[in-house]
Short mmCIF file of C-alpha atoms and ligand atoms in Angstrom, two decimals:
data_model
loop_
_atom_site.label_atom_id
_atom_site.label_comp_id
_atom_site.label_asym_id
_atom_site.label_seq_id
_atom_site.Cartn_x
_atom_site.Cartn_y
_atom_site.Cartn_z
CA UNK A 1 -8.15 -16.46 -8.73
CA UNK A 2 -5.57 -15.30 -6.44
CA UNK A 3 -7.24 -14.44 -2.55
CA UNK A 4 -5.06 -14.13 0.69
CA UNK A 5 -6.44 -14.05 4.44
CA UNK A 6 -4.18 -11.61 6.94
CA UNK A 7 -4.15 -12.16 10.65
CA UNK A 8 -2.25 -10.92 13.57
CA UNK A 9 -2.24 -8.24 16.12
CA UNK A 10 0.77 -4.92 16.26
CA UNK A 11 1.95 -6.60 19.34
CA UNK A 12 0.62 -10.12 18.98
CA UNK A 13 3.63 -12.89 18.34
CA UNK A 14 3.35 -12.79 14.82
CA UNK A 15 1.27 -11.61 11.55
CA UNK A 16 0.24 -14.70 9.32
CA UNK A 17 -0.79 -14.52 6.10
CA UNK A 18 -2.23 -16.87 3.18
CA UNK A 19 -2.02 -16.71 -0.72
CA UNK A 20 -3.62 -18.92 -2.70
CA UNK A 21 -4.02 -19.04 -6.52
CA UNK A 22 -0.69 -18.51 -7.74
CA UNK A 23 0.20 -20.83 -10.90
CA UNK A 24 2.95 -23.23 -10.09
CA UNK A 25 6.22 -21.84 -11.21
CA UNK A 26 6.66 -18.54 -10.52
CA UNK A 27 9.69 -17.69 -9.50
CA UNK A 28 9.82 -16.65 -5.76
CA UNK A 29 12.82 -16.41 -2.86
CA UNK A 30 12.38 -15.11 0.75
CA UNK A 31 14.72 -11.95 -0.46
CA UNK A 32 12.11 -10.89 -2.99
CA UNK A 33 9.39 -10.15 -0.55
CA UNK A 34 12.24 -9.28 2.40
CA UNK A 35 13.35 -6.61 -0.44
CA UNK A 36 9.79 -5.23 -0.49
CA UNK A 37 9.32 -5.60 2.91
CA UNK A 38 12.39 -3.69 3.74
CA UNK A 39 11.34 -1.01 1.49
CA UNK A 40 8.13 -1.20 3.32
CA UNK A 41 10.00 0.07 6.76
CA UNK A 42 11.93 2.91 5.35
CA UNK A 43 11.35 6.06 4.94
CA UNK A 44 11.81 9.56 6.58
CA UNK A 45 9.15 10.09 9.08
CA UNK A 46 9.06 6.92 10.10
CA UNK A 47 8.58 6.22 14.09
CA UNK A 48 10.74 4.58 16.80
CA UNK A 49 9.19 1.13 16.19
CA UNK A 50 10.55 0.70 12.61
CA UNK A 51 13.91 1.34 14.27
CA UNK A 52 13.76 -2.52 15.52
CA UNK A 53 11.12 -4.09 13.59
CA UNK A 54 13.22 -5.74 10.40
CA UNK A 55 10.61 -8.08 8.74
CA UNK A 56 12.12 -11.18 7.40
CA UNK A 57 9.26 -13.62 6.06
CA UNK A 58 9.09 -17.42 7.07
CA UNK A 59 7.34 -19.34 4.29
CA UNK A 60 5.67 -22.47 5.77
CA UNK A 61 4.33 -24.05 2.38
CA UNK A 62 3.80 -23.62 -1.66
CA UNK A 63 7.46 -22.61 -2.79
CA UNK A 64 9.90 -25.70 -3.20
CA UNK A 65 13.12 -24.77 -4.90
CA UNK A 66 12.32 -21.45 -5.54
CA UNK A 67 9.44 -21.93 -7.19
CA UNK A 68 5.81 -21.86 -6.24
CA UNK A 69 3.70 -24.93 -6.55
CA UNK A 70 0.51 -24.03 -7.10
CA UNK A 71 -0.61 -24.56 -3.74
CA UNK A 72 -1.37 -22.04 -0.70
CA UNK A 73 1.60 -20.05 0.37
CA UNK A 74 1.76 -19.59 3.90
CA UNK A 75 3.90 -17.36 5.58
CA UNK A 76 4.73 -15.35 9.03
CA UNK A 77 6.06 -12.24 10.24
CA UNK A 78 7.54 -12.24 13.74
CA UNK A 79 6.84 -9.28 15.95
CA UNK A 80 10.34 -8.26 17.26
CA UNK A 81 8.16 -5.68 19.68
CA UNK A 82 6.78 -8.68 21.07
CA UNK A 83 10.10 -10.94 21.71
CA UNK A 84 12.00 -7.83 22.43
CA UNK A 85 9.89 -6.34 25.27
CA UNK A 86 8.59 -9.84 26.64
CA UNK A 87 7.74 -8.80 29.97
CA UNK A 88 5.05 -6.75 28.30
CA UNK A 89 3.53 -7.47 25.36
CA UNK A 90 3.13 -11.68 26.20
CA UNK A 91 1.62 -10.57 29.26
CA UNK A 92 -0.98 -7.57 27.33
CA UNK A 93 -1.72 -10.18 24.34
CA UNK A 94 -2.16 -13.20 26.72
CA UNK A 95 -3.96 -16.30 25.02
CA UNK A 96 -5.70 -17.57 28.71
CA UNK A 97 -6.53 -15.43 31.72
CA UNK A 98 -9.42 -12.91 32.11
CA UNK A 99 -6.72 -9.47 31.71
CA UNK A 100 -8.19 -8.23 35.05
CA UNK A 101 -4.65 -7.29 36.02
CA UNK A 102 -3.89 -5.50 32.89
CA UNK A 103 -4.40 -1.85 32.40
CA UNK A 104 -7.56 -0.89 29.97
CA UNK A 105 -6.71 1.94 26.94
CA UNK A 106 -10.17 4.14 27.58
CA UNK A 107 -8.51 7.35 25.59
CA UNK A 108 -9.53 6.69 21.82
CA UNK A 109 -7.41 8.82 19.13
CA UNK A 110 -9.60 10.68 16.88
CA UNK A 111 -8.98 9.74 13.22
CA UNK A 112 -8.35 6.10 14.20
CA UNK A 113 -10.80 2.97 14.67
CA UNK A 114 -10.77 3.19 18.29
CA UNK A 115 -13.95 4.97 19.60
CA UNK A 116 -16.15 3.18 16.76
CA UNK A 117 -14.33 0.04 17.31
CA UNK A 118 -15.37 -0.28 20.82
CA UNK A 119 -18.83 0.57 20.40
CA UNK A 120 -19.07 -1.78 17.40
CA UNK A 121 -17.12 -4.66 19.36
CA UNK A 122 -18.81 -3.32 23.08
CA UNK A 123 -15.09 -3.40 24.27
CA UNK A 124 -14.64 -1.77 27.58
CA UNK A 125 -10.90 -1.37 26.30
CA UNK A 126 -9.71 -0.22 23.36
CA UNK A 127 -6.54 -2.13 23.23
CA UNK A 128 -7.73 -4.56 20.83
CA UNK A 129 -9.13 -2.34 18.47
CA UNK A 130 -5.37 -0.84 18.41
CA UNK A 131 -4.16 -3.81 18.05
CA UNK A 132 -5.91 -5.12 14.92
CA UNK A 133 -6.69 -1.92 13.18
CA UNK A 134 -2.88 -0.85 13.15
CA UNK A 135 -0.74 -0.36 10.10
CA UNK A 136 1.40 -2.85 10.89
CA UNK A 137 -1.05 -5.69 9.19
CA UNK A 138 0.35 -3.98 6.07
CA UNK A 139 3.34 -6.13 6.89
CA UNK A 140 1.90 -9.15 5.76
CA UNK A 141 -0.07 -7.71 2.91
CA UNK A 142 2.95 -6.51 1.37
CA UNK A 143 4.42 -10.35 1.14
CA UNK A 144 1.05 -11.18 -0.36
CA UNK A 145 1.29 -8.70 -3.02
CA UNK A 146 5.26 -8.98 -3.55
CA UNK A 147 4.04 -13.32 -4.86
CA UNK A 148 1.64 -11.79 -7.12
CA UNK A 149 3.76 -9.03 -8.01
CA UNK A 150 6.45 -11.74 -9.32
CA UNK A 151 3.92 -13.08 -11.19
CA UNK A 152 3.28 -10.32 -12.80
CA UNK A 153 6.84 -9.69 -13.34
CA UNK A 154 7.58 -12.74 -15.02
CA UNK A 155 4.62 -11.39 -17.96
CA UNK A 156 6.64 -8.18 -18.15
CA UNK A 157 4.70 -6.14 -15.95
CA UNK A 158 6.02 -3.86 -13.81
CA UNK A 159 4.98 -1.45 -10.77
CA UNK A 160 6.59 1.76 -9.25
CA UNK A 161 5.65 4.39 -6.72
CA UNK A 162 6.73 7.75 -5.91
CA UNK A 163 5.55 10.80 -4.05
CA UNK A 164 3.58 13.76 -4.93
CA UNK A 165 3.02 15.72 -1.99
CA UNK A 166 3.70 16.00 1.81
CA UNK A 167 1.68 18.02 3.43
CA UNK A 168 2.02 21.53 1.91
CA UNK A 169 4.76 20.87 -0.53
CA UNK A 170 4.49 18.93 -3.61
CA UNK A 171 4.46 19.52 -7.77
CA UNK A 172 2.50 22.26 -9.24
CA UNK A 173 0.33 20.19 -12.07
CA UNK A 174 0.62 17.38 -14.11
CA UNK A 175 2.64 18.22 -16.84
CA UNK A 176 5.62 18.64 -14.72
CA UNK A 177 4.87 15.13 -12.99
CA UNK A 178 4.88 13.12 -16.79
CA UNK A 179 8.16 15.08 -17.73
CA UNK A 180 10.12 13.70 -14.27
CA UNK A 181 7.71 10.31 -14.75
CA UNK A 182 7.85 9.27 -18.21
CA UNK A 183 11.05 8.81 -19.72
CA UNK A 184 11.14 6.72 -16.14
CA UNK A 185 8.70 4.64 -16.87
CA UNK A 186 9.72 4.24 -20.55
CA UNK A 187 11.69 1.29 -19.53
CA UNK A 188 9.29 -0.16 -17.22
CA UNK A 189 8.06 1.27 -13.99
CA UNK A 190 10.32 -1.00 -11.53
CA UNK A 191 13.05 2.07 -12.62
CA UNK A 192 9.88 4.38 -11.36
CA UNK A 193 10.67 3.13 -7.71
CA UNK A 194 14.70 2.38 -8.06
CA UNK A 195 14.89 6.43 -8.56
CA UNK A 196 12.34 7.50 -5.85
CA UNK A 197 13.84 4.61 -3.08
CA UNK A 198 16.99 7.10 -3.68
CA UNK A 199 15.36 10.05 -1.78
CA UNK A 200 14.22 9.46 1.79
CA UNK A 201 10.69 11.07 0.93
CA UNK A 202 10.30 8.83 -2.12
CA UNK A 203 10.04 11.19 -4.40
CA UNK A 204 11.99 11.98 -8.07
CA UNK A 205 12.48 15.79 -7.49
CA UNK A 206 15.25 16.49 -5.25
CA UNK A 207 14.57 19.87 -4.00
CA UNK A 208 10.70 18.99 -3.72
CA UNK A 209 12.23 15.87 -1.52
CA UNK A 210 14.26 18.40 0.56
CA UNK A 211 11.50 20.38 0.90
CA UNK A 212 9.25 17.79 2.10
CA UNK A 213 11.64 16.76 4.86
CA UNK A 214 12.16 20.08 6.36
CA UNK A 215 7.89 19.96 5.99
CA UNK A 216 8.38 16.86 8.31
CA UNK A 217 11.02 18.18 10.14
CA UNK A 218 9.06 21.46 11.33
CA UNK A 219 5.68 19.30 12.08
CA UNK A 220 7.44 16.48 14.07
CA UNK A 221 8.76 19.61 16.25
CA UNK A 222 5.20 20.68 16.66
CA UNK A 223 4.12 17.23 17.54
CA UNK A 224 1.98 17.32 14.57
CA UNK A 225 1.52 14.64 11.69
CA UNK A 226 1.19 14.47 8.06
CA UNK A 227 -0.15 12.97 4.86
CA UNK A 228 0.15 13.27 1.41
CA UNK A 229 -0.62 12.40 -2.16
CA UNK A 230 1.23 9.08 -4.14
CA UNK A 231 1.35 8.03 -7.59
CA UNK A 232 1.41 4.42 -8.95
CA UNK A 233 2.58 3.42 -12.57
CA UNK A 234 2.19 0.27 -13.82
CA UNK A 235 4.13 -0.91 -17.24
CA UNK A 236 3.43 -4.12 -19.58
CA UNK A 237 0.05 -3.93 -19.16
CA UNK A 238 -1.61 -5.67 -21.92
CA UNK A 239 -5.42 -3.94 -23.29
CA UNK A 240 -7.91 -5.37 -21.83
CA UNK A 241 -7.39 -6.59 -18.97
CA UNK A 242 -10.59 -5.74 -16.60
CA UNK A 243 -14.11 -5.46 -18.68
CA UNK A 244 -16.70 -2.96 -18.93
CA UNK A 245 -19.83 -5.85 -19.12
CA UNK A 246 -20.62 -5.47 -15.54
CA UNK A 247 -19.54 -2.72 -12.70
CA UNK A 248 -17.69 -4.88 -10.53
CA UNK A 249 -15.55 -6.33 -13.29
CA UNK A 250 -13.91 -3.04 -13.93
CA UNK A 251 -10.77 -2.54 -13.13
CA UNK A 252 -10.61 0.89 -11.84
CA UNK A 253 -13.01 -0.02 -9.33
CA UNK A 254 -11.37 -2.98 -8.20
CA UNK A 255 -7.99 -0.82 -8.05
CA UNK A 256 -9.62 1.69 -5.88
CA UNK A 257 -11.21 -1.06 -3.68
CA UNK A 258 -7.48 -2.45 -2.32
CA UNK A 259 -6.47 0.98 -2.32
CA UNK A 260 -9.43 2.07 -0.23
CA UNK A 261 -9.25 -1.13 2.08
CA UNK A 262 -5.49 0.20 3.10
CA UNK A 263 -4.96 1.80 6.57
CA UNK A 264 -5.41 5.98 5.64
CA UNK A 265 -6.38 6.41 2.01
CA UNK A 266 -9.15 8.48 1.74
CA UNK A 267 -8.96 8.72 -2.17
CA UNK A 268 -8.07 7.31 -5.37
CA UNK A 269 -7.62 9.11 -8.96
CA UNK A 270 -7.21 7.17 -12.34
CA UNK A 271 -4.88 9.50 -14.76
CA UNK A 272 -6.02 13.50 -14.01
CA UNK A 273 -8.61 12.34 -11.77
CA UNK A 274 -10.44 15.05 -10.26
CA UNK A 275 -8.78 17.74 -12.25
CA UNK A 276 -10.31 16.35 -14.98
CA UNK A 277 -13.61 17.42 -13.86
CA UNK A 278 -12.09 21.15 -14.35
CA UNK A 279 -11.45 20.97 -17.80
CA UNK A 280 -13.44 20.40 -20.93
CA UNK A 281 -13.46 17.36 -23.12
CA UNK A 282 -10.81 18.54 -25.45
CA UNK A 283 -8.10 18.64 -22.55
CA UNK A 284 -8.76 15.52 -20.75
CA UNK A 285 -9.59 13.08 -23.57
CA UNK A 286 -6.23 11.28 -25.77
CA UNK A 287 -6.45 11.31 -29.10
CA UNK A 288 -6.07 7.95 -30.74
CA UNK A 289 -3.79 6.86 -33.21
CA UNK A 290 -2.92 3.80 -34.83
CA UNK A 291 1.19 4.14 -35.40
CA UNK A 292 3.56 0.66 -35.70
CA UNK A 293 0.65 -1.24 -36.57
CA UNK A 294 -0.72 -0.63 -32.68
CA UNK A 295 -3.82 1.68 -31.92
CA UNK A 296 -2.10 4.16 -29.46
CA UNK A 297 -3.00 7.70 -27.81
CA UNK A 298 -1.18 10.58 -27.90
CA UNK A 299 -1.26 11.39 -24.14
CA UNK A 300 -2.56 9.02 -21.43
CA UNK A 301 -4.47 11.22 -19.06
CA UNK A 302 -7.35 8.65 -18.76
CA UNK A 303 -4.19 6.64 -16.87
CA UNK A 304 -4.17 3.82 -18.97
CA UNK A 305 -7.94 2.43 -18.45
CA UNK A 306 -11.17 3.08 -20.17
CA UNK A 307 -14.18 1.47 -19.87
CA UNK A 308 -12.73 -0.22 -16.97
CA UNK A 309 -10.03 -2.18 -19.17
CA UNK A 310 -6.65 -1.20 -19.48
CA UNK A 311 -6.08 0.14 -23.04
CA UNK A 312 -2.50 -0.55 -23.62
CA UNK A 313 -0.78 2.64 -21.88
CA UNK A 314 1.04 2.67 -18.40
CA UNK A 315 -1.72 2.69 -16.35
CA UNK A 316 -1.64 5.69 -13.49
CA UNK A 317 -3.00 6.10 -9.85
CA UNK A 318 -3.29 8.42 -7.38
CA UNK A 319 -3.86 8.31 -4.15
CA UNK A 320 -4.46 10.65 -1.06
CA UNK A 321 -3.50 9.17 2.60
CA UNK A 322 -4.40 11.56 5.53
CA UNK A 323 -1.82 12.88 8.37
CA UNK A 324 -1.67 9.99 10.88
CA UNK A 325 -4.03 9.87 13.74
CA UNK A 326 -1.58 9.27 17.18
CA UNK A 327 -0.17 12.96 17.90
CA UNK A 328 2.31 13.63 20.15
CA UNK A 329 0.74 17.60 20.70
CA UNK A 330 -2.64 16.28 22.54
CA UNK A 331 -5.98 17.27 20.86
CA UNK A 332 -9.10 16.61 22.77
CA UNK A 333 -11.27 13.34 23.05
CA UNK A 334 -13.46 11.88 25.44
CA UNK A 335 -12.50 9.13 28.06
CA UNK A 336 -14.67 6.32 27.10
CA UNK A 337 -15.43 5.43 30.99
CA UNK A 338 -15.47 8.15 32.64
CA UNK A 339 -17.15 10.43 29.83
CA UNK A 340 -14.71 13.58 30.49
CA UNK A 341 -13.04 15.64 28.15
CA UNK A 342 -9.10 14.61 28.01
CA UNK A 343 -5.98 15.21 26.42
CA UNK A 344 -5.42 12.71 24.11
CA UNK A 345 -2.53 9.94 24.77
CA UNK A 346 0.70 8.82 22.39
CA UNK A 347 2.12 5.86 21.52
CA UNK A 348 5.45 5.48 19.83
CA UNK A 349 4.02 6.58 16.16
CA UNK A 350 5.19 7.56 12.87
CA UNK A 351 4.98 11.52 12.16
CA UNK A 352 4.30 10.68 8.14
CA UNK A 353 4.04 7.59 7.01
CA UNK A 354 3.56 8.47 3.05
CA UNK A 355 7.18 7.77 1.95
CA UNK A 356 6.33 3.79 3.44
CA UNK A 357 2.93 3.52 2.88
CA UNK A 358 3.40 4.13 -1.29
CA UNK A 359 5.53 0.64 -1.21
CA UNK A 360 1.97 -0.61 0.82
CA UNK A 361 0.18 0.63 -2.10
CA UNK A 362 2.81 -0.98 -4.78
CA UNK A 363 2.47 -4.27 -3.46
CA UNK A 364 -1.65 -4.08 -2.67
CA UNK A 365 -2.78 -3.69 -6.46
CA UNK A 366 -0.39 -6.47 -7.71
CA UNK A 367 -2.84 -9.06 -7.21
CA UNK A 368 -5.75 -7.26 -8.62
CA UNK A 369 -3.75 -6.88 -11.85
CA UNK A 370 -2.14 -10.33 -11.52
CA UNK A 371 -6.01 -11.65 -11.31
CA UNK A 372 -7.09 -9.63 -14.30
CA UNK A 373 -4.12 -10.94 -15.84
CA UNK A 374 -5.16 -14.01 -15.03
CA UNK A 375 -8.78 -14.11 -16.00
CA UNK A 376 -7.55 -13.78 -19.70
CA UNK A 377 -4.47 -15.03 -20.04
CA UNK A 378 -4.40 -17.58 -16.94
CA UNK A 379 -2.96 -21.00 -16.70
CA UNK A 380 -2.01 -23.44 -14.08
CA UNK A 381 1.92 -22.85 -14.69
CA UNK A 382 3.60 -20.06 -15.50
CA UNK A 383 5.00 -22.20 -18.52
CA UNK A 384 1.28 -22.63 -19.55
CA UNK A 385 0.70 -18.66 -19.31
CA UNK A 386 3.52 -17.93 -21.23
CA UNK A 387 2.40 -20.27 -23.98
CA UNK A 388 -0.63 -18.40 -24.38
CA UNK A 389 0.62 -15.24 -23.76
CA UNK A 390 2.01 -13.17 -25.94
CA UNK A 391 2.54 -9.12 -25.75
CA UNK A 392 3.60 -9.48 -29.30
CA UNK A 393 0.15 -10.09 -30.99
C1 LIG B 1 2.18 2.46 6.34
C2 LIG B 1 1.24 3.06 7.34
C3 LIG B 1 1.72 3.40 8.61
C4 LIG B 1 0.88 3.98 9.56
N1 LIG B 1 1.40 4.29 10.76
C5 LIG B 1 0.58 4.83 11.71
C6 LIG B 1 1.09 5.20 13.00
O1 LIG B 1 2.28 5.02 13.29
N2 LIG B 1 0.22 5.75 13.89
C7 LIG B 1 -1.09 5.95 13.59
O2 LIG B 1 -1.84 6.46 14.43
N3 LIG B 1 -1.60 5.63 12.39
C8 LIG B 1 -0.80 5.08 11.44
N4 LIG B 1 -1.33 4.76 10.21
C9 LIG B 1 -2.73 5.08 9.92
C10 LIG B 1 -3.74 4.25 10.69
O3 LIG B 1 -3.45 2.87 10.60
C11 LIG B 1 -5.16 4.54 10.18
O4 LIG B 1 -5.39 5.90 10.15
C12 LIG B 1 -6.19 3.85 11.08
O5 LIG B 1 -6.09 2.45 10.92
C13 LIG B 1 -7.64 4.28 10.82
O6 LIG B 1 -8.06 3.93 9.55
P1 LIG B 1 -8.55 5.02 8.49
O7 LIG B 1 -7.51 6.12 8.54
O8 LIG B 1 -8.55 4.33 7.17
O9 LIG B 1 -9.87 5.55 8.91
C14 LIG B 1 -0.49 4.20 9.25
C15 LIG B 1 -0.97 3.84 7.97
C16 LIG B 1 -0.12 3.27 7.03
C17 LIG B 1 -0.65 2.90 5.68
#
C-alpha cells in the first residue's frame, strides 16, 4: 500500500517527505512533480511569499533512470524564505539554544491552530504552532501525490480540478457545471485542469473567472479573505475499486478523509452532495442501462461511486475550503499572556487561496485511488499491473 510521512516547518530549512509503496517502474522525472508543484503556487490571490518561493523537488532515493524502483522515495523542498532572509529565520528556527532572545508570537489568529495549539502543546509561544500547522506542508504533499498520480496515469486514469465558487460568485446549479464539465472530461480529466490552469481563478467560465477576481480584488482592498467551493473529476476509473464489506473500505470515505486532513476544507460532496438531500429519489438516482455490452447510467449524479466502489463513471467531488484565517483588517482575539483583548496581527498571507489549494486537492486523492487501484489490480511492477490489468474486460 502506498503511505508517505511529511515533515518540515513554513520557515524551517526544508519540507521532507517519504513515499513508499509505489511498484517499480513507474515512470517519474523531477519536472512531473515541479509541473504540479508549480501549479501548486499559482493562482490569483495568492500572497507575497509565493512571489519567491519556486519549489523544485530534490529526490534523494527510489527513482533511477526515470523510473521508480520500488523502494521509498525520498525527497525535499528547500525553503527559499529561509535561505533568502537568513538573518532571520536560521536564527527563529534554531536547532540548539534555549530562544530566550527571540521574540514570542502571543496573538493567536482566530480560524487557525494557534490558540488550541498552544494549549494542547502548553507553548508559551505560538510560533511553532504557525510553523507546523501552515499550508505550506502542502508543498510536500503535492510531490507525494504527483508519484502516485503517475501511477495512476500510466492505468489511464486521470485527475482535474476547477473552481466553483469564490466567495459570492460562482455557477447557479449543476446542470450548467456538467454542460462546461463534461464534454471536458470526455477525453479524460487531465484536459479538466489544462482549461481551468488557463484562467487565473481556475475556473472554465470566463466571465464567472472575471467575476471572481474583481470578488478578490474588492476583499483584498478591505483586508478581508476568502474561500470557496472546488470540484474534482477523476477519468479511467475502473468499477469497483473501493468495497462496500466494511465502512472504512469505502471509498468515499477514504476520499473525504485526505480531503478533510488538508489545511481549510470544511466539507466534501460525492456527485450532488447535499443538494441531493433536496430532491426526491427520482431526481438524484441514474438510471441504469446496459448499452455496448457495458452496464452504464444515464446521468452520474451519485459522482461515480455507490456503495463505496466506483461504478464505472467519472467519479466527482466537491469540496468547500473556508476564507483564510491571517487578515490584514484586524478582528479581535485575546493575547495569550497578558489575557487582554487585541487587535489581531498579519503576516505576509494569501487573500484566497482556492485557485492553489484545488491543485492541493488534485494531487491529495491520487494515492487513495492509486491504493484502491492497487488493492485489486496491484503488482510489484508496473509491467506486472499492466499484465493483469485490463480496462477492456
Ligand atoms: C493552499 C493553501 C494555502 C493557505 N494559505 C494560508 C495563508 O496564507 N494564511 C492563512 O492564514 N491560512 C492559509 N491557509 C489555511 C490554513 O492553513 C488553515 O486554515 C489552518 O491550518 C487551520 O486549519 P483548519 O482551517 O483546517 O482549521 C491555506 C490553506 C491552503 C490549503
Amino acid at each position: 500500500m502506498i503511505r508517505y510521512l511529511t515533515s518540515g516547518e513554513s520557515h524551517g530549512p526544508e519540507l521532507t517527505g517519504i513515499i513508499e509503496g509505489i511498484p517499480a517502474g513507474v515512470p517519474v522525472s523531477v519536472d512531473d512533480i515541479s509541473l504540479q508543484l508549480a501549479r501548486r503556487q499559482e493562482g490569483y490571490g495568492r500572497g507575497g511569499r509565493m512571489a519567491f518561493e519556486k519549489d523544485v523537488p530534490k529526490i534523494h532515493s527510489g527513482i533511477r533512470f526515470g523510473l521508480t524502483s520500488g523502494g521509498p522515495i525520498a525527497m525535499s523542498l528547500e525553503n527559499r524564505a529561509y535561505i533568502k532572509d537568513e538573518a532571520n529565520w536560521p536564527v527563529v528556527m534554531s536547532i540548539d539554544g534555549d530562544g530566550s532572545d527571540i521574540e514570542k508570537i502571543t496573538v493567536p489568529r482566530p480560524g487557525h491552530a494557534d490558540l488550541v495549539g498552544t494549549q494542547k502543546y502548553r507553548f508559551d509561544d505560538i510560533r511553532p504552532v504557525i510553523e507546523r500547522s501552515s499550508a505550506r506542508e502542502t508543498g510536500m504533499r503535492v510531490a507525494c501525490g504527483a508519484i502516485a498520480r503517475n501511477l495512476l496515469k500510466a492505468v489511464g486514469i486521470e485527475i482535474g480540478g476547477h473552481v466553483l465558487r469564490v466567495g459570492s460568485v460562482g455557477y447557479d446549479n449543476w446542470n450548467d457545471i456538467r454542460a462546461i464539465v463534461d464534454p471536458l472530461s470526455k477525453s479524460g480529466a487531465e484536459n479538466v485542469f489544462k482549461n481551468a490552469d488557463e484562467s487565473e481563478v481556475r475556473c472554465l467560465d470566463p466571465k464567472l473567472s472575471a467575476a471572481m477576481v474583481d470578488e478578490i480584488k474588492k476583499r483584498r482592498k478591505e483586508g478581508n479573505s476568502l474561500g470557496g467551493v472546488y470540484e474534482i473529476i477523476i477519468t479511467g476509473v475502473p468499477a469497483g475499486l473501493g468495497s462496500y464489506v466494511h465502512w472504512d473500505r469505502k471509498l468515499d470515505g477514504q476520499l473525504a478523509h485526505v480531503i478533510m486532513g488538508t489545511q481549510a476544507m470544511k466539507g466534501v460532496e460525492i456527485g450532488l452532495g447535499f443538494e441531493s438531500g433536496g430532491l426526491p429519489g427520482s431526481e438524484v438516482h441514474d438510471e441504469i442501462i446496459y448499452r455496448d455490452e457495458n452496464f452504464q447510467r444515464k446521468t452520474n449524479r451519485a459522482g461515480g461511486i455507490e456503495g463505496g466502489m466506483s461504478n464505472g463513471m467519472p467519479i466527482i467531488i466537491r469540496g468547500v475550503m473556508k476564507p483564510i484565517p491571517t487578515m490584514l483588517h484586524p478582528i479581535d482575539t485575546v493575547d495569550i499572556n497578558t489575557k487582554e483583548v487585541v487587535d489581531t496581527r498579519y503576516e505576509r498571507s494569501d487573500v484566497c487561496a482556492l485557485p492553489r489549494a484545488v491543485v492541493v486537492i488534485e494531487n491529495v486523492i491520487a494515492p487513495v485511488i492509486a491504493n484502491a487501484f492497487l488493492e485489486k489490480f496491484g503488482g510489484d511492477s508496473l509491467d506486472e499491473i499492466l499484465e493483469r490489468y485490463n480496462p477492456a474486460s
